[in-house]
Tab-separated table of N, CA, C and O in Angstrom:
chain	number	residue	atom	x	y	z
A	19	MET	N	-0.868	61.767	35.939
A	19	MET	CA	-0.204	60.481	35.803
A	19	MET	C	0.027	59.886	37.185
A	19	MET	O	0.418	60.563	38.118
A	20	SER	N	-0.196	58.599	37.314
A	20	SER	CA	-0.031	57.927	38.600
A	20	SER	C	1.442	57.635	38.879
A	20	SER	O	2.283	57.717	38.002
A	21	ASP	N	1.708	57.292	40.132
A	21	ASP	CA	3.061	56.904	40.502
A	21	ASP	C	3.371	55.541	39.899
A	21	ASP	O	2.535	54.647	39.889
A	22	VAL	N	4.581	55.381	39.432
A	22	VAL	CA	5.005	54.131	38.818
A	22	VAL	C	5.680	53.270	39.869
A	22	VAL	O	6.567	53.727	40.584
A	23	THR	N	5.238	52.023	39.976
A	23	THR	CA	5.886	51.059	40.853
A	23	THR	C	7.035	50.428	40.082
A	23	THR	O	6.869	50.040	38.926
A	24	THR	N	8.188	50.338	40.705
A	24	THR	CA	9.339	49.692	40.068
A	24	THR	C	9.848	48.595	40.995
A	24	THR	O	9.457	48.506	42.150
A	25	GLY	N	10.745	47.789	40.474
A	25	GLY	CA	11.318	46.728	41.281
A	25	GLY	C	10.429	45.503	41.307
A	25	GLY	O	9.734	45.205	40.349
A	26	TRP	N	10.428	44.816	42.441
A	26	TRP	CA	9.649	43.589	42.561
A	26	TRP	C	8.200	43.948	42.860
A	26	TRP	O	7.925	44.762	43.739
A	27	PRO	N	7.222	43.333	42.167
A	27	PRO	CA	5.830	43.776	42.302
A	27	PRO	C	5.113	43.312	43.554
A	27	PRO	O	4.059	43.821	43.881
A	28	GLY	N	5.644	42.352	44.258
A	28	GLY	CA	4.931	41.790	45.395
A	28	GLY	C	3.858	40.824	44.920
A	28	GLY	O	3.756	40.530	43.737
A	29	HIS	N	3.039	40.339	45.848
A	29	HIS	CA	2.069	39.309	45.511
A	29	HIS	C	0.715	39.852	45.079
A	29	HIS	O	-0.139	39.100	44.649
A	30	GLN	N	0.509	41.149	45.205
A	30	GLN	CA	-0.748	41.736	44.769
A	30	GLN	C	-0.805	41.757	43.242
A	30	GLN	O	0.156	42.131	42.577
A	31	VAL	N	-1.932	41.364	42.687
A	31	VAL	CA	-2.110	41.347	41.236
A	31	VAL	C	-2.285	42.774	40.732
A	31	VAL	O	-3.080	43.541	41.280
A	32	MET	N	-1.519	43.148	39.710
A	32	MET	CA	-1.681	44.429	39.039
A	32	MET	C	-2.299	44.151	37.677
A	32	MET	O	-1.828	43.272	36.952
A	33	GLU	N	-3.340	44.893	37.333
A	33	GLU	CA	-4.038	44.696	36.065
A	33	GLU	C	-3.882	45.917	35.185
A	33	GLU	O	-3.966	47.046	35.661
A	34	GLY	N	-3.667	45.662	33.897
A	34	GLY	CA	-3.534	46.742	32.942
A	34	GLY	C	-4.214	46.405	31.635
A	34	GLY	O	-4.793	45.326	31.474
A	35	ASP	N	-4.103	47.345	30.684
A	35	ASP	CA	-4.711	47.129	29.374
A	35	ASP	C	-3.698	47.101	28.239
A	35	ASP	O	-4.052	46.926	27.089
A	36	SER	N	-2.425	47.276	28.575
A	36	SER	CA	-1.358	47.109	27.586
A	36	SER	C	-0.032	46.953	28.313
A	36	SER	O	0.107	47.318	29.479
A	37	VAL	N	0.929	46.402	27.596
A	37	VAL	CA	2.259	46.217	28.147
A	37	VAL	C	3.270	46.483	27.038
A	37	VAL	O	3.039	46.135	25.887
A	38	THR	N	4.347	47.157	27.397
A	38	THR	CA	5.452	47.393	26.476
A	38	THR	C	6.625	46.556	26.946
A	38	THR	O	6.976	46.593	28.131
A	39	PHE	N	7.198	45.808	26.020
A	39	PHE	CA	8.344	44.952	26.325
A	39	PHE	C	9.585	45.477	25.646
A	39	PHE	O	9.527	45.878	24.487
A	40	GLU	N	10.710	45.438	26.339
A	40	GLU	CA	12.007	45.515	25.680
A	40	GLU	C	12.561	44.104	25.772
A	40	GLU	O	12.786	43.587	26.864
A	41	LEU	N	12.720	43.468	24.622
A	41	LEU	CA	13.117	42.068	24.553
A	41	LEU	C	14.545	41.933	24.047
A	41	LEU	O	14.956	42.658	23.145
A	42	VAL	N	15.279	40.995	24.615
A	42	VAL	CA	16.628	40.686	24.147
A	42	VAL	C	16.690	39.192	23.907
A	42	VAL	O	16.530	38.409	24.850
A	43	PRO	N	16.880	38.739	22.676
A	43	PRO	CA	16.854	39.554	21.458
A	43	PRO	C	15.416	39.904	21.090
A	43	PRO	O	14.489	39.252	21.538
A	44	GLY	N	15.246	40.930	20.270
A	44	GLY	CA	13.930	41.234	19.753
A	44	GLY	C	13.541	42.686	19.686
A	44	GLY	O	12.772	43.063	18.831
A	45	GLY	N	14.016	43.523	20.569
A	45	GLY	CA	13.657	44.934	20.507
A	45	GLY	C	12.379	45.269	21.256
A	45	GLY	O	11.936	44.538	22.132
A	46	LEU	N	11.757	46.372	20.893
A	46	LEU	CA	10.591	46.911	21.580
A	46	LEU	C	9.306	46.371	20.970
A	46	LEU	O	9.139	46.381	19.754
A	47	GLU	N	8.384	45.902	21.813
A	47	GLU	CA	7.089	45.373	21.371
A	47	GLU	C	6.003	45.898	22.299
A	47	GLU	O	6.221	46.046	23.498
A	48	ILE	N	4.819	46.147	21.734
A	48	ILE	CA	3.666	46.582	22.505
A	48	ILE	C	2.558	45.562	22.315
A	48	ILE	O	2.263	45.164	21.184
A	49	VAL	N	1.952	45.119	23.414
A	49	VAL	CA	0.845	44.172	23.366
A	49	VAL	C	-0.329	44.822	24.084
A	49	VAL	O	-0.186	45.291	25.215
A	50	GLU	N	-1.477	44.862	23.421
A	50	GLU	CA	-2.675	45.442	24.023
A	50	GLU	C	-3.666	44.345	24.373
A	50	GLU	O	-3.681	43.296	23.740
A	51	GLY	N	-4.475	44.596	25.369
A	51	GLY	CA	-5.442	43.627	25.860
A	51	GLY	C	-5.263	43.465	27.357
A	51	GLY	O	-4.397	44.084	27.971
A	52	ALA	N	-6.094	42.634	27.963
A	52	ALA	CA	-6.028	42.428	29.410
A	52	ALA	C	-4.691	41.797	29.794
A	52	ALA	O	-4.279	40.794	29.227
A	53	VAL	N	-4.015	42.421	30.754
A	53	VAL	CA	-2.692	41.984	31.206
A	53	VAL	C	-2.682	41.990	32.734
A	53	VAL	O	-3.194	42.923	33.353
A	54	THR	N	-2.101	40.957	33.335
A	54	THR	CA	-1.886	40.969	34.785
A	54	THR	C	-0.428	40.647	35.082
A	54	THR	O	0.211	39.889	34.349
A	55	VAL	N	0.083	41.241	36.144
A	55	VAL	CA	1.452	41.013	36.613
A	55	VAL	C	1.371	40.729	38.108
A	55	VAL	O	0.651	41.400	38.845
A	56	GLN	N	2.125	39.707	38.540
A	56	GLN	CA	2.130	39.353	39.956
A	56	GLN	C	3.442	38.676	40.314
A	56	GLN	O	3.966	37.881	39.538
A	57	GLY	N	3.957	38.983	41.478
A	57	GLY	CA	5.108	38.274	42.008
A	57	GLY	C	4.646	36.973	42.648
A	57	GLY	O	3.583	36.917	43.271
A	58	ARG	N	5.414	35.930	42.469
A	58	ARG	CA	5.074	34.610	43.029
A	58	ARG	C	6.324	34.029	43.685
A	58	ARG	O	7.430	34.459	43.407
A	59	ASN	N	6.127	32.988	44.496
A	59	ASN	CA	7.236	32.265	45.113
A	59	ASN	C	7.088	30.779	44.849
A	59	ASN	O	5.969	30.262	44.824
A	60	THR	N	8.217	30.105	44.689
A	60	THR	CA	8.213	28.648	44.597
A	60	THR	C	8.174	28.097	46.017
A	60	THR	O	8.442	28.833	46.975
A	61	PRO	N	7.869	26.818	46.172
A	61	PRO	CA	7.910	26.222	47.524
A	61	PRO	C	9.278	26.371	48.197
A	61	PRO	O	9.375	26.401	49.415
A	62	GLU	N	10.339	26.474	47.395
A	62	GLU	CA	11.688	26.630	47.937
A	62	GLU	C	11.973	28.070	48.363
A	62	GLU	O	13.045	28.366	48.879
A	63	GLY	N	11.027	28.986	48.097
A	63	GLY	CA	11.209	30.373	48.503
A	63	GLY	C	11.806	31.276	47.441
A	63	GLY	O	12.091	32.436	47.715
A	64	ASN	N	12.020	30.760	46.222
A	64	ASN	CA	12.566	31.585	45.148
A	64	ASN	C	11.446	32.385	44.497
A	64	ASN	O	10.371	31.867	44.229
A	65	GLY	N	11.698	33.651	44.217
A	65	GLY	CA	10.680	34.499	43.623
A	65	GLY	C	10.777	34.551	42.113
A	65	GLY	O	11.852	34.429	41.533
A	66	TYR	N	9.627	34.718	41.475
A	66	TYR	CA	9.566	34.939	40.039
A	66	TYR	C	8.387	35.841	39.726
A	66	TYR	O	7.464	35.970	40.532
A	67	LEU	N	8.428	36.496	38.605
A	67	LEU	CA	7.343	37.345	38.158
A	67	LEU	C	6.516	36.559	37.157
A	67	LEU	O	7.065	35.879	36.290
A	68	GLU	N	5.196	36.650	37.292
A	68	GLU	CA	4.289	35.985	36.362
A	68	GLU	C	3.486	37.049	35.637
A	68	GLU	O	2.868	37.909	36.268
A	69	LEU	N	3.523	37.000	34.327
A	69	LEU	CA	2.802	37.914	33.457
A	69	LEU	C	1.773	37.097	32.694
A	69	LEU	O	2.106	36.040	32.145
A	70	ARG	N	0.517	37.554	32.679
A	70	ARG	CA	-0.541	36.867	31.937
A	70	ARG	C	-1.105	37.798	30.884
A	70	ARG	O	-1.541	38.902	31.205
A	71	LEU	N	-1.069	37.327	29.641
A	71	LEU	CA	-1.639	38.056	28.507
A	71	LEU	C	-2.847	37.270	28.020
A	71	LEU	O	-2.696	36.184	27.465
A	72	THR	N	-4.054	37.796	28.232
A	72	THR	CA	-5.248	37.033	27.867
A	72	THR	C	-5.552	37.079	26.380
A	72	THR	O	-6.256	36.222	25.874
A	73	ASP	N	-5.018	38.065	25.680
A	73	ASP	CA	-5.299	38.197	24.253
A	73	ASP	C	-4.017	38.044	23.442
A	73	ASP	O	-3.747	38.828	22.542
A	74	ALA	N	-3.216	37.062	23.788
A	74	ALA	CA	-1.923	36.879	23.123
A	74	ALA	C	-2.108	36.095	21.831
A	74	ALA	O	-2.636	35.001	21.824
A	75	ASN	N	-1.670	36.682	20.741
A	75	ASN	CA	-1.740	35.969	19.469
A	75	ASN	C	-0.486	35.112	19.284
A	75	ASN	O	0.476	35.248	20.038
A	76	PRO	N	-0.486	34.217	18.307
A	76	PRO	CA	0.682	33.329	18.118
A	76	PRO	C	1.995	34.076	17.905
A	76	PRO	O	3.049	33.605	18.323
A	77	GLN	N	1.943	35.248	17.289
A	77	GLN	CA	3.169	36.028	17.084
A	77	GLN	C	3.760	36.456	18.427
A	77	GLN	O	4.969	36.397	18.625
A	78	HIS	N	2.919	36.884	19.360
A	78	HIS	CA	3.412	37.274	20.685
A	78	HIS	C	4.036	36.081	21.398
A	78	HIS	O	5.072	36.204	22.042
A	79	ARG	N	3.403	34.927	21.265
A	79	ARG	CA	3.943	33.722	21.915
A	79	ARG	C	5.326	33.381	21.366
A	79	ARG	O	6.254	33.138	22.127
A	80	ARG	N	5.469	33.391	20.043
A	80	ARG	CA	6.786	33.100	19.438
A	80	ARG	C	7.826	34.122	19.861
A	80	ARG	O	8.950	33.778	20.205
A	81	MET	N	7.443	35.393	19.837
A	81	MET	CA	8.351	36.476	20.204
A	81	MET	C	8.846	36.288	21.639
A	81	MET	O	10.042	36.384	21.918
A	82	LEU	N	7.934	35.977	22.555
A	82	LEU	CA	8.321	35.816	23.956
A	82	LEU	C	9.088	34.525	24.191
A	82	LEU	O	9.978	34.474	25.037
A	83	GLN	N	8.780	33.465	23.445
A	83	GLN	CA	9.523	32.218	23.588
A	83	GLN	C	10.959	32.355	23.100
A	83	GLN	O	11.845	31.662	23.587
A	84	GLN	N	11.206	33.244	22.146
A	84	GLN	CA	12.542	33.406	21.594
A	84	GLN	C	13.421	34.342	22.412
A	84	GLN	O	14.635	34.295	22.316
A	85	CYS	N	12.808	35.195	23.230
A	85	CYS	CA	13.640	36.137	23.984
A	85	CYS	C	14.225	35.461	25.221
A	85	CYS	O	13.673	34.509	25.751
A	86	LYS	N	15.351	35.940	25.639
A	86	LYS	CA	16.047	35.420	26.820
A	86	LYS	C	15.868	36.339	28.022
A	86	LYS	O	15.899	35.897	29.162
A	87	HIS	N	15.739	37.639	27.765
A	87	HIS	CA	15.602	38.655	28.808
A	87	HIS	C	14.532	39.650	28.382
A	87	HIS	O	14.347	39.888	27.188
A	88	LEU	N	13.857	40.228	29.375
A	88	LEU	CA	12.893	41.273	29.057
A	88	LEU	C	12.738	42.229	30.215
A	88	LEU	O	13.044	41.912	31.363
A	89	GLU	N	12.296	43.409	29.870
A	89	GLU	CA	11.869	44.409	30.831
A	89	GLU	C	10.484	44.817	30.375
A	89	GLU	O	10.244	44.961	29.182
A	90	LEU	N	9.546	44.980	31.302
A	90	LEU	CA	8.196	45.334	30.885
A	90	LEU	C	7.697	46.566	31.605
A	90	LEU	O	8.110	46.863	32.731
A	91	HIS	N	6.818	47.283	30.919
A	91	HIS	CA	6.109	48.425	31.481
A	91	HIS	C	4.626	48.116	31.326
A	91	HIS	O	4.149	47.907	30.205
A	92	LEU	N	3.894	48.091	32.434
A	92	LEU	CA	2.464	47.799	32.444
A	92	LEU	C	1.691	49.116	32.467
A	92	LEU	O	1.974	49.981	33.293
A	93	PHE	N	0.705	49.236	31.572
A	93	PHE	CA	-0.085	50.458	31.462
A	93	PHE	C	-1.567	50.179	31.688
A	93	PHE	O	-2.057	49.099	31.357
A	94	ARG	N	-2.262	51.187	32.213
A	94	ARG	CA	-3.723	51.170	32.274
A	94	ARG	C	-4.198	52.575	31.931
A	94	ARG	O	-3.781	53.548	32.566
A	95	SER	N	-5.031	52.675	30.918
A	95	SER	CA	-5.575	53.965	30.450
A	95	SER	C	-4.468	54.972	30.178
A	95	SER	O	-4.602	56.160	30.473
A	96	GLY	N	-3.363	54.504	29.612
A	96	GLY	CA	-2.261	55.384	29.241
A	96	GLY	C	-1.267	55.692	30.342
A	96	GLY	O	-0.207	56.249	30.079
A	97	ASP	N	-1.592	55.363	31.594
A	97	ASP	CA	-0.670	55.609	32.705
A	97	ASP	C	0.175	54.371	32.956
A	97	ASP	O	-0.342	53.253	33.010
A	98	CYS	N	1.480	54.572	33.135
A	98	CYS	CA	2.372	53.468	33.469
A	98	CYS	C	2.205	53.146	34.949
A	98	CYS	O	2.404	54.003	35.811
A	99	LEU	N	1.783	51.899	35.226
A	99	LEU	CA	1.574	51.453	36.598
A	99	LEU	C	2.794	50.774	37.197
A	99	LEU	O	3.016	50.822	38.402
A	100	TYR	N	3.548	50.086	36.336
A	100	TYR	CA	4.630	49.243	36.844
A	100	TYR	C	5.728	49.119	35.808
A	100	TYR	O	5.459	48.941	34.624
A	101	ARG	N	6.963	49.219	36.263
A	101	ARG	CA	8.144	48.965	35.437
A	101	ARG	C	8.955	47.890	36.138
A	101	ARG	O	9.389	48.066	37.278
A	102	SER	N	9.138	46.769	35.451
A	102	SER	CA	9.844	45.638	36.064
A	102	SER	C	11.347	45.852	36.040
A	102	SER	O	11.855	46.631	35.236
A	103	PRO	N	12.048	45.102	36.879
A	103	PRO	CA	13.501	45.009	36.686
A	103	PRO	C	13.738	44.162	35.436
A	103	PRO	O	12.808	43.560	34.899
A	104	TRP	N	14.965	44.086	34.981
A	104	TRP	CA	15.276	43.154	33.897
A	104	TRP	C	15.026	41.748	34.405
A	104	TRP	O	15.357	41.427	35.548
A	105	LEU	N	14.391	40.945	33.572
A	105	LEU	CA	14.040	39.577	33.938
A	105	LEU	C	14.680	38.600	32.971
A	105	LEU	O	14.735	38.857	31.766
A	106	ARG	N	15.146	37.488	33.503
A	106	ARG	CA	15.586	36.368	32.675
A	106	ARG	C	14.362	35.477	32.511
A	106	ARG	O	13.776	35.017	33.486
A	107	VAL	N	13.950	35.272	31.268
A	107	VAL	CA	12.744	34.493	30.988
A	107	VAL	C	13.001	33.026	31.309
A	107	VAL	O	13.973	32.436	30.845
A	108	THR	N	12.124	32.455	32.142
A	108	THR	CA	12.283	31.055	32.543
A	108	THR	C	11.182	30.157	31.995
A	108	THR	O	11.280	28.941	32.108
A	109	GLY	N	10.149	30.748	31.415
A	109	GLY	CA	9.094	29.922	30.849
A	109	GLY	C	8.035	30.736	30.150
A	109	GLY	O	7.716	31.846	30.568
A	110	VAL	N	7.501	30.183	29.062
A	110	VAL	CA	6.390	30.769	28.321
A	110	VAL	C	5.476	29.608	27.950
A	110	VAL	O	5.911	28.651	27.322
A	111	ALA	N	4.220	29.696	28.367
A	111	ALA	CA	3.293	28.599	28.088
A	111	ALA	C	1.875	29.127	28.020
A	111	ALA	O	1.562	30.172	28.603
A	112	TRP	N	1.009	28.403	27.308
A	112	TRP	CA	-0.390	28.754	27.291
A	112	TRP	C	-1.013	28.149	28.527
A	112	TRP	O	-1.049	26.941	28.693
A	113	GLY	N	-1.477	28.992	29.446
A	113	GLY	CA	-2.133	28.532	30.663
A	113	GLY	C	-3.633	28.587	30.470
A	113	GLY	O	-4.127	28.717	29.351
A	114	LYS	N	-4.365	28.532	31.544
A	114	LYS	CA	-5.814	28.598	31.461
A	114	LYS	C	-6.235	29.988	30.975
A	114	LYS	O	-6.130	30.962	31.706
A	115	ASP	N	-6.675	30.072	29.733
A	115	ASP	CA	-7.188	31.310	29.132
A	115	ASP	C	-6.168	32.433	29.000
A	115	ASP	O	-6.555	33.586	28.857
A	116	ALA	N	-4.863	32.146	29.081
A	116	ALA	CA	-3.873	33.214	28.980
A	116	ALA	C	-2.507	32.663	28.628
A	116	ALA	O	-2.177	31.532	28.950
A	117	LEU	N	-1.706	33.504	27.977
A	117	LEU	CA	-0.301	33.208	27.765
A	117	LEU	C	0.417	33.614	29.044
A	117	LEU	O	0.281	34.750	29.510
A	118	VAL	N	1.154	32.695	29.646
A	118	VAL	CA	1.825	32.939	30.917
A	118	VAL	C	3.331	33.005	30.673
A	118	VAL	O	3.917	32.077	30.116
A	119	VAL	N	3.928	34.115	31.083
A	119	VAL	CA	5.374	34.318	30.950
A	119	VAL	C	5.935	34.421	32.363
A	119	VAL	O	5.422	35.183	33.177
A	120	ARG	N	6.989	33.659	32.630
A	120	ARG	CA	7.643	33.714	33.934
A	120	ARG	C	9.072	34.189	33.758
A	120	ARG	O	9.745	33.805	32.808
A	121	GLY	N	9.520	34.993	34.711
A	121	GLY	CA	10.880	35.475	34.670
A	121	GLY	C	11.410	35.747	36.066
A	121	GLY	O	10.641	36.040	36.986
A	122	VAL	N	12.709	35.623	36.208
A	122	VAL	CA	13.379	35.906	37.476
A	122	VAL	C	14.263	37.131	37.294
A	122	VAL	O	14.750	37.397	36.206
A	123	PRO	N	14.443	37.914	38.371
A	123	PRO	CA	15.277	39.108	38.243
A	123	PRO	C	16.664	38.771	37.740
A	123	PRO	O	17.255	37.756	38.121
A	124	GLY	N	17.148	39.603	36.866
A	124	GLY	CA	18.483	39.445	36.314
A	124	GLY	C	19.056	40.795	35.966
A	124	GLY	O	18.399	41.821	36.122
A	125	GLU	N	20.260	40.799	35.491
A	125	GLU	CA	20.906	42.047	35.093
A	125	GLU	C	20.567	42.369	33.651
A	125	GLU	O	20.237	41.490	32.865
A	126	ARG	N	20.667	43.651	33.317
A	126	ARG	CA	20.444	44.074	31.943
A	126	ARG	C	21.476	43.380	31.061
A	126	ARG	O	22.674	43.430	31.318
A	127	PRO	N	21.007	42.675	30.024
A	127	PRO	CA	21.957	41.959	29.165
A	127	PRO	C	22.824	42.935	28.367
A	127	PRO	O	22.390	44.035	28.039
A	128	ALA	N	24.032	42.501	28.077
A	128	ALA	CA	24.970	43.338	27.329
A	128	ALA	C	24.618	43.397	25.861
A	128	ALA	O	24.001	42.589	25.300
């Protein structure tokens, strides 16, 4: 098993083949397919995490649009590559060829 990266992912793109979400509200969900995670910055210098799901079905989109907070675990070939901090979801939209989820670091919701 590989070492798991935790915390802020930085600007390097991490690619996986599945992601597990703990959603609030919503519970635990697993999405399979091509997934990328990358840290980004706004022009003002604020950081956010961008998650791209290329094979997101409408149910995944609704589920992610309804959640307020999430924590994700990115996997490739069964190995966990990355575990995010708790994120406050700031946007969910269909981007170019992918469902794009944005979130900023936050505390674990009560």
